XYZ file of C-alpha atoms in Angstrom:
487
model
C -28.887 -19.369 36.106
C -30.003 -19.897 39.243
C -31.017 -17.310 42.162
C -30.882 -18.985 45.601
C -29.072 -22.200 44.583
C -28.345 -23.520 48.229
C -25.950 -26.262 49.271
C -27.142 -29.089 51.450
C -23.910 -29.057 53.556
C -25.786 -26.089 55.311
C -29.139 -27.987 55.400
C -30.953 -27.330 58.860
C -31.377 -29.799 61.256
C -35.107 -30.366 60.584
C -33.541 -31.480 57.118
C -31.688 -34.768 56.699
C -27.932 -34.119 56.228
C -26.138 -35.402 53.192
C -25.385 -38.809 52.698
C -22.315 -40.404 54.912
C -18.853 -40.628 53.147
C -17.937 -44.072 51.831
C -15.693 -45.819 54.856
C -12.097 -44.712 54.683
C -12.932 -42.173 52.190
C -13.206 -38.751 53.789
C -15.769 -36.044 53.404
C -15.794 -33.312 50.850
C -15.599 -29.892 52.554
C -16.308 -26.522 50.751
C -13.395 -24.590 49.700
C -13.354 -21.296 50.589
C -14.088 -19.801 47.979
C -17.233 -22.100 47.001
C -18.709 -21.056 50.755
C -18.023 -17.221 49.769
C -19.680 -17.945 46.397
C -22.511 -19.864 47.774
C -22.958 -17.313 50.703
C -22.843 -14.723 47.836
C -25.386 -16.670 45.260
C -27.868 -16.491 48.503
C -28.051 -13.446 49.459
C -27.349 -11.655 45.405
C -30.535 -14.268 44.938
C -32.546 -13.325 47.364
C -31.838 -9.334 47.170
C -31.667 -9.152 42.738
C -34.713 -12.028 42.653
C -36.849 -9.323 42.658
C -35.306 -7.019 40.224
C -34.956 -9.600 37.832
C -38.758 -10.760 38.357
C -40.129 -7.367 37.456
C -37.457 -7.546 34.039
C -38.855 -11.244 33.109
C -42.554 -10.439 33.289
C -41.770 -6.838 30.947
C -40.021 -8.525 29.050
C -42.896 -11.293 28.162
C -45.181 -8.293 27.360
C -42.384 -7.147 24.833
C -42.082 -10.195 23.360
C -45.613 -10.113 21.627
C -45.605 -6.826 20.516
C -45.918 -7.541 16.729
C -48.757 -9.243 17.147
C -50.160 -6.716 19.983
C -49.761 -4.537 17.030
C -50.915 -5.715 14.062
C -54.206 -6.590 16.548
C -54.237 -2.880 17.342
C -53.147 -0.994 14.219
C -53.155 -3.464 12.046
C -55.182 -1.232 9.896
C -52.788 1.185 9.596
C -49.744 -0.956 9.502
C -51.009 -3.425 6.105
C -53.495 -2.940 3.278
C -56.505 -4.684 3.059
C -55.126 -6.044 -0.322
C -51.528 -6.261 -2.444
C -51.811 -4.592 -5.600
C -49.587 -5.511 -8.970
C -47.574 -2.108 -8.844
C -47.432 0.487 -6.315
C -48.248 4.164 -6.871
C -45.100 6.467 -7.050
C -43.824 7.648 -3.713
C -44.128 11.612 -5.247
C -47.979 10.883 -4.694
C -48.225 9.039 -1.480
C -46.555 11.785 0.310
C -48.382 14.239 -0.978
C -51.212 12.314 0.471
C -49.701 12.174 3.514
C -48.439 15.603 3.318
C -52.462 16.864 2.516
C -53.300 14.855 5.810
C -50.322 16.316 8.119
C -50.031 19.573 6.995
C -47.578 20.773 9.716
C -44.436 19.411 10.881
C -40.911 18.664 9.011
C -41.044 15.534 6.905
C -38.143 13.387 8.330
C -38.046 10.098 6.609
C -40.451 8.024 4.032
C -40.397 3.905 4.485
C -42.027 2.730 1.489
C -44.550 0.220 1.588
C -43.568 -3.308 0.411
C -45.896 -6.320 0.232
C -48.681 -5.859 2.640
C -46.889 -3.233 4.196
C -47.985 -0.258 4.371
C -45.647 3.149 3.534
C -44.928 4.901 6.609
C -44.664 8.803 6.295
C -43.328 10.598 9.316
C -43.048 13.975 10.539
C -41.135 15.614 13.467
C -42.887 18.474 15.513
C -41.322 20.044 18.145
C -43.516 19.901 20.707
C -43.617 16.459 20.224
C -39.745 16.167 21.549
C -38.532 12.237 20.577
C -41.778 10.744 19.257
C -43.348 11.509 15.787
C -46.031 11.775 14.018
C -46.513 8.846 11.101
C -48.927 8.753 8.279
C -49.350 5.191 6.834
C -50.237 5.393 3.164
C -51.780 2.223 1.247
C -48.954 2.022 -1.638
C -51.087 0.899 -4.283
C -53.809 3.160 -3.551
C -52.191 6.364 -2.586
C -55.187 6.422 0.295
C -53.847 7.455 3.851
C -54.898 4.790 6.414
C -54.542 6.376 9.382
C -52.014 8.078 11.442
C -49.912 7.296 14.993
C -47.666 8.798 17.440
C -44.771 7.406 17.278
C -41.247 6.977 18.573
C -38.630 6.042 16.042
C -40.920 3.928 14.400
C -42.616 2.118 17.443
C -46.488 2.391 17.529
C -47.776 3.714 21.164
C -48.357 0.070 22.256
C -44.758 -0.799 21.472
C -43.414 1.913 22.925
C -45.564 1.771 26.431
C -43.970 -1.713 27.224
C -40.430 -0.527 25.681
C -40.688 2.454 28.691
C -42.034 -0.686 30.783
C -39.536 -2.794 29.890
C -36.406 -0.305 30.393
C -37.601 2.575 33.310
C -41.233 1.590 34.479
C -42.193 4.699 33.632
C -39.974 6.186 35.521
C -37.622 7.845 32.987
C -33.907 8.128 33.989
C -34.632 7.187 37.704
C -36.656 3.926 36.514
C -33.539 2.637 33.592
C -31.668 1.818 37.127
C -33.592 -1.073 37.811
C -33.430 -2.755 34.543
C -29.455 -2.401 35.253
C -29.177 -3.832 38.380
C -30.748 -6.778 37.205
C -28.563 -6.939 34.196
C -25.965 -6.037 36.080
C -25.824 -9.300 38.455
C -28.433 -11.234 36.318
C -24.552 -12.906 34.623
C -23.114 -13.500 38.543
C -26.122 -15.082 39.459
C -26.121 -17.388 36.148
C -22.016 -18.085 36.341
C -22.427 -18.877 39.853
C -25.179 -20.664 39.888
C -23.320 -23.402 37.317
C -20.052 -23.463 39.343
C -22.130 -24.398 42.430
C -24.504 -26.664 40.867
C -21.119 -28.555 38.791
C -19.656 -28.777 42.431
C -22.450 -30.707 43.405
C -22.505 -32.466 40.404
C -18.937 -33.670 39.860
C -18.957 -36.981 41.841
C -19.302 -39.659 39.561
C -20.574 -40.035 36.037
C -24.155 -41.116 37.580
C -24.592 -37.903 38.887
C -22.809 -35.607 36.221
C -25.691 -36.255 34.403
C -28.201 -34.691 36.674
C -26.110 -31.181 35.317
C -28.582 -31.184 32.475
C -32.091 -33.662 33.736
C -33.535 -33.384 36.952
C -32.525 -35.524 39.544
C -36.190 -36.877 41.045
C -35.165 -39.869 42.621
C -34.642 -37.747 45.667
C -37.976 -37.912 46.794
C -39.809 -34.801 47.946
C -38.768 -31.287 49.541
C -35.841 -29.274 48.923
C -33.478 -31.959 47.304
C -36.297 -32.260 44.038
C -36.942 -28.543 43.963
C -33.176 -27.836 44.297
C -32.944 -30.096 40.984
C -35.482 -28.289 39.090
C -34.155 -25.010 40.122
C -30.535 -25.814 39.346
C -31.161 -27.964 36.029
C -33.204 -25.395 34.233
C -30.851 -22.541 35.358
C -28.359 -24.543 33.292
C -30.448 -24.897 30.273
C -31.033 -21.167 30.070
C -27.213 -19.368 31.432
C -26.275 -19.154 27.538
C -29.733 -17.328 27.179
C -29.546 -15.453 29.968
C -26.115 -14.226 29.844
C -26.602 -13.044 26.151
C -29.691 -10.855 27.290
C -27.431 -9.334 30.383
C -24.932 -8.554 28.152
C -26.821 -6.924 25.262
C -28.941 -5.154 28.104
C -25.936 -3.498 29.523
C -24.792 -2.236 26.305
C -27.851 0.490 26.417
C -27.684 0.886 29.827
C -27.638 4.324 31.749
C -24.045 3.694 33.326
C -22.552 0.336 32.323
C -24.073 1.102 28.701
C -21.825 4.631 28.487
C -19.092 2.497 29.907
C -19.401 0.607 26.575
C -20.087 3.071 24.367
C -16.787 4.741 25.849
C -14.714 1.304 24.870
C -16.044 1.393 21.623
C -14.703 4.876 20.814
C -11.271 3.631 22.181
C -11.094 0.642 19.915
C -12.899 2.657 17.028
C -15.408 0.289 16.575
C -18.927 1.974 16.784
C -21.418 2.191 13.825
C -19.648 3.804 10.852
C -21.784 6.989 10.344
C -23.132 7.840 6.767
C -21.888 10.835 5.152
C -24.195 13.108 3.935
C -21.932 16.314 2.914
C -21.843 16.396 -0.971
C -17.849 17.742 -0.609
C -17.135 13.591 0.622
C -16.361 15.526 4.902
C -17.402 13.153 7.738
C -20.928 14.065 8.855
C -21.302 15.088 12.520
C -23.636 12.961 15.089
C -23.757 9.295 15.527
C -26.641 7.351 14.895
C -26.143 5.000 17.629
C -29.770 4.642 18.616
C -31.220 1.020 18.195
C -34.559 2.341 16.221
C -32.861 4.457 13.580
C -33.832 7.953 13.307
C -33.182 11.166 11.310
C -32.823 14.943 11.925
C -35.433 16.874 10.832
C -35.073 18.754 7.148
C -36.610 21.519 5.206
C -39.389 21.007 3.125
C -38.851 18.319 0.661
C -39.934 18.324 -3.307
C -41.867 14.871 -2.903
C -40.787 14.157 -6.701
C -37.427 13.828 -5.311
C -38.119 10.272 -3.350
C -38.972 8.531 -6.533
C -35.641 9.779 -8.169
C -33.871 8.738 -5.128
C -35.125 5.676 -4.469
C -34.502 4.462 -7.848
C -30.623 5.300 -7.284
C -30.172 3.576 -4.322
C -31.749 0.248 -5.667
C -29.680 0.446 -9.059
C -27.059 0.911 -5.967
C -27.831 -2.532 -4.581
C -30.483 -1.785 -1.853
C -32.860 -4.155 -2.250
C -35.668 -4.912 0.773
C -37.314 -2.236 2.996
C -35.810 1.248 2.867
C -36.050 4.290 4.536
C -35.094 7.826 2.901
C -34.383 10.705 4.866
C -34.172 13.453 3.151
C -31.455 16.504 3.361
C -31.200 19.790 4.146
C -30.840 21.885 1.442
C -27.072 21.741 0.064
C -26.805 17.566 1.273
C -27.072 14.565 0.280
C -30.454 12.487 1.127
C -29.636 9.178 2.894
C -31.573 5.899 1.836
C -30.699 2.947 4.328
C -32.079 -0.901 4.462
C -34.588 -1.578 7.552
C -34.591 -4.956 7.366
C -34.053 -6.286 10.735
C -34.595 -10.146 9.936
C -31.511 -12.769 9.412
C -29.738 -12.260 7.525
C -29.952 -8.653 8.163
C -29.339 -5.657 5.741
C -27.955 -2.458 7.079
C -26.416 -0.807 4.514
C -26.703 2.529 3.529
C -26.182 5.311 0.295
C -26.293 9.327 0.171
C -27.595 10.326 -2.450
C -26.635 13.697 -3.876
C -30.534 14.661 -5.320
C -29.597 17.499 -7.656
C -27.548 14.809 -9.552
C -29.034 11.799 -8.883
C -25.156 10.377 -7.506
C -23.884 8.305 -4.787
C -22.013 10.638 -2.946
C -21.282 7.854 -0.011
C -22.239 4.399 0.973
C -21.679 2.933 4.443
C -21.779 -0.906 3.921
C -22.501 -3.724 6.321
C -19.887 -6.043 5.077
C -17.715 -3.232 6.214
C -18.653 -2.393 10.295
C -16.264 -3.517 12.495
C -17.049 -6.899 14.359
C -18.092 -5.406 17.466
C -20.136 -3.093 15.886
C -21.571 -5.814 13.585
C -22.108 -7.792 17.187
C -23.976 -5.193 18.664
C -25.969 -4.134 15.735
C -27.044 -7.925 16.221
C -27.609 -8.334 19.684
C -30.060 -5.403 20.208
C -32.685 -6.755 17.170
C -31.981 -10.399 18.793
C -32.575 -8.543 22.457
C -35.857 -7.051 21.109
C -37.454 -10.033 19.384
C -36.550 -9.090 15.502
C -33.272 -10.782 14.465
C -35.120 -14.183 13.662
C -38.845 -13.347 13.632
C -41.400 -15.321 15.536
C -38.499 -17.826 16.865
C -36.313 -15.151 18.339
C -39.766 -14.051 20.000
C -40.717 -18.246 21.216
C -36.738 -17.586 22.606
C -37.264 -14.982 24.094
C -40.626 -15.557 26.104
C -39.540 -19.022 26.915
C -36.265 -17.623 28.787
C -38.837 -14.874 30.661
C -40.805 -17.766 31.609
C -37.814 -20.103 32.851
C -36.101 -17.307 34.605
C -39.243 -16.760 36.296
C -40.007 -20.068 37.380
C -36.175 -20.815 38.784
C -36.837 -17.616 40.644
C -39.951 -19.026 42.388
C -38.447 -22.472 43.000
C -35.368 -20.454 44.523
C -37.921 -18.904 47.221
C -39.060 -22.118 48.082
C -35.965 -23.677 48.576
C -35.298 -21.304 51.093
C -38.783 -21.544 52.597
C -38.232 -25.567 52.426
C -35.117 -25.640 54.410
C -36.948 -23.482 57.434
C -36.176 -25.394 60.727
C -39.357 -26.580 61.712
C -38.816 -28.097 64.974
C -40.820 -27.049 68.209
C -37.923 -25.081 69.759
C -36.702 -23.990 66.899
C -38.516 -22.204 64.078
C -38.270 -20.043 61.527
C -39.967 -18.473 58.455
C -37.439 -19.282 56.171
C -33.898 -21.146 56.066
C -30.799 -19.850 57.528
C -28.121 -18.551 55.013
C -24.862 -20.654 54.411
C -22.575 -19.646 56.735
C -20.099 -17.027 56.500
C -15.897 -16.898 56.594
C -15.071 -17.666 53.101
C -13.074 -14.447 52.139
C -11.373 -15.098 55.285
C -10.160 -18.437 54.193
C -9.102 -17.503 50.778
C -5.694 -18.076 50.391
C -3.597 -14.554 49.819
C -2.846 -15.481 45.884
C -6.563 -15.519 45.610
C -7.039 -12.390 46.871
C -4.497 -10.708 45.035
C -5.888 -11.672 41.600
C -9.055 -11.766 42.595
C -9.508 -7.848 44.008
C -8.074 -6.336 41.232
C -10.428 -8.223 38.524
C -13.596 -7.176 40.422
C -12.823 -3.821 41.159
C -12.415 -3.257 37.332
C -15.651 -4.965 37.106
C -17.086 -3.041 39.467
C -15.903 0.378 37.841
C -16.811 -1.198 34.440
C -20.650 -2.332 35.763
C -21.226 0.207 39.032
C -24.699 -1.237 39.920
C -22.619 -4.449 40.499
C -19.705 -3.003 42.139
C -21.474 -0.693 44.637
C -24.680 -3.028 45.881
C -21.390 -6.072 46.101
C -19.509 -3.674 47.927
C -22.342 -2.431 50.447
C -22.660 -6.470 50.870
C -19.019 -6.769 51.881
C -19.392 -4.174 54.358
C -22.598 -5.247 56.336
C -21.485 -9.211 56.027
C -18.161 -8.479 57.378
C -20.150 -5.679 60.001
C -22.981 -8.659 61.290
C -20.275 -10.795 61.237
C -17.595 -9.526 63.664
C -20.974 -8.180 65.926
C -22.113 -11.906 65.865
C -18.889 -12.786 67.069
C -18.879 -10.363 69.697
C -22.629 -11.595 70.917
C -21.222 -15.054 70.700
C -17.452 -14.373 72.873
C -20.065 -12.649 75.454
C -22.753 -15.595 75.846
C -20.071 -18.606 76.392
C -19.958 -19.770 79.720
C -16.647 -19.200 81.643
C -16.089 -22.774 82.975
C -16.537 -24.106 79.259
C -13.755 -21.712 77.832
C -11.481 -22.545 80.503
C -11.929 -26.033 80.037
């Protein structure tokens, strides 16, 4: 939730101080470890804000990429008009096939309602991305043809590369994980500060969730804006850290690693026609196929019609085999309530050979299947995108009233100013009580090992607070007057 949440019990002096206890009833101090939390939720704020702003306004480009599309290719991607019954799949990749003559044909997507069928080709120079041939279904007329990267049109895939690595490749995906990484500490501990504040009296509880403006102006009102809308998005913005770690460069093969430990990634469809586990994964969030030899394009009708007499109904894609396997057919449709599941498809004999069913993934696997199409906008259509940009919007303006808190709490007096506000004060580990610390190391070292670009950039901060401190201390000891330490 929130980025630079900071207390009033280290309000400046320019500032007024916090209300005087009630008589005979004393005042609340911080604990330790809400001072090492708060002194932590400053400076992660400050230090991540900026991460996290670049991953909030990439992610708001992402968010309309459907409709960036259809405005772009949208006459490629849909007919012009929905005929009673399409042409057979044998002759719309021949079409296609007459238009691209080179390349391997690696999977067909027929066309359903307006939808165009999408015909796409691997060529080697092209590494990753593809060539696609988008073929009116009723017609059998090619409508054009993009570069693709499993199944993303150019546009989609420029703010995907945005979004992820800045067009950076591997040396860009490590700022998208450093703000995933800390974007759930900043959210957690943002709430535990805010519910500290909060927890005196019923009157105030409910300020948790509304705005407290009967504060007046300055830091107080934006500090309830900032705080309150953190809480009305930490469910949102944990669930993107979370699935954005799972394809991350580090934490993300971190995962992957658990998931081969519990045996709980993506069953993979096999495609050998004597019933042995195919090799390779399939773990990729767009899908994908390797590429085959040339393909008999009578062969896709045949195929297609076994795999819906197997029960998959909805958008398919077939990917056809190398000679001597089994062609795979598996549902595309990425829209609650989803369908994932897939058949192989011996085409000599027109047999299932395999089926990997949805029903049957494992619950993590089923949860992360999930979270990636809810991540990217797809799971529930336009509202998962309205979700989506509305949490890039909110995260971006508790950023902004974060910076002004601290610019709000600058002492402004005439001996005494300052740019911005001074940071709550340190010597909360050192007040931790020793139970604390024992529990407490352990758990975020294996968070730190588990999520590196948390442990390392927390780590560096441990050093240099603990460094500034004891040289602060030093300066101080030095400056005090004899006569007044004596006394």
């Amino acid at each position: 939730m929130s980025l630079t949440e900071l207390s009033g019990e280290s309000a400046p002096e320019s500032l007024p101080g916090p209300a005087p206890a009630a008589p005979g009833r004393p005042a609340r101090r911080a604990s330790p470890l809400a001072a090492l939390l708060l002194r932590l939720h400053f400076y992660t704020g400050v230090l991540i804000a900026p991460f996290l702003v670049v991953a909030a306004l990439t992610g708001l480009a992402y968010t309309v990429t459907p409709q960036l599309d259809q405005l772009l290719y949208g006459d490629q991607l849909t007919v012009a008009s929905v005929g009673d019954q399409p042409r057979p799949l044998a002759e719309q990749v021949t079409a296609a096939r007459d238009a691209h003559p080179s390349g391997d044909l690696v999977s067909v997507a027929p066309g359903t309602g307006d939808q165009t069928t999408r015909v796409v080709f691997a060529l080697e120079e092209l590494g990753e991305k593809q060539h696609t041939v988008y073929v009116d279904p009723y017609t059998g007329a090619v409508q054009g043809q993009l570069t693709t990267w499993f199944g993303s049109t150019p546009a989609t895939t420029w703010l995907d590369d945005l979004h992820r690595n800045l067009h950076l490749g591997e040396v860009g995906r490590h700022y998208s994980e450093i703000a995933a990484s800390w974007l759930w500490v900043l959210a957690l501990g943002g709430v535990i500060l805010w519910w500290r504040r909060r927890q005196n009296g019923r009157a105030r509880a409910k300020h948790l969730l509304v705005p407290d403006l009967s504060t007046g102006r300055g830091v107080r009102r934006t500090r309830g804006w900032h705080a309150t809308t953190g809480v009305w998005l930490t469910i949102g913005l944990l669930f993107l850290a979370a699935t954005g770690l799972t394809w991350s460069r580090f934490a993300g093969a971190n995962f992957g690693a658990g998931l081969d430990a519990l045996d709980a990634r993506r069953p993979v469809l096999s495609t050998t026609l004597d019933g042995a586990p195919s090799s390779g994964g399939g773990e990729h969030q767009h899908g994908g196929a390797p590429p085959s030899a040339a393909a008999d394009p009578a062969t896709f009708d045949r195929v297609l019609a076994v795999a819906r007499d197997a029960g998959l109904a909805g958008p398919v894609e077939i990917s056809p085999g190398a000679p001597g396997t089994a062609w795979a057919v598996a549902q595309t449709d990425n829209v609650w309530p989803v369908r994932f599941d897939q058949v192989a498809v011996d085409p000599d004999t027109n047999a299932v050979t395999s089926r990997n069913d949805y029903a049957d993934w494992s619950l993590l696997a089923k949860l992360s299947a999930l979270g990636v199409q809810a991540h990217m906008g797809l799971l529930f259509g336009v509202v998962n995108q309205i979700l989506l940009a509305a949490l890039a919007v909110g995260l971006l303006c508790v950023i902004v009233w974060g910076y002004r808190m601290w610019w709000q709490r600058r002492p402004t007096r005439d001996d005494r100013r300052a740019l911005v506000g001074t940071p709550p004060a340190r010597g909360g580990l050192r007040g931790l009580p020793w139970w604390a610390l024992l529990l407490g190391v352990p758990v975020v070292a294996a968070v730190g090992w588990a999520l590196p670009w948390f442990g390392v950039p927390l780590l560096g901060f441990l050093i240099v607070d603990i460094v500034v401190g004891a040289l602060a201390r030093r300066r101080g000891s030095r400056r005090r007057d004899p006569a007044a330490v004596a006394g």
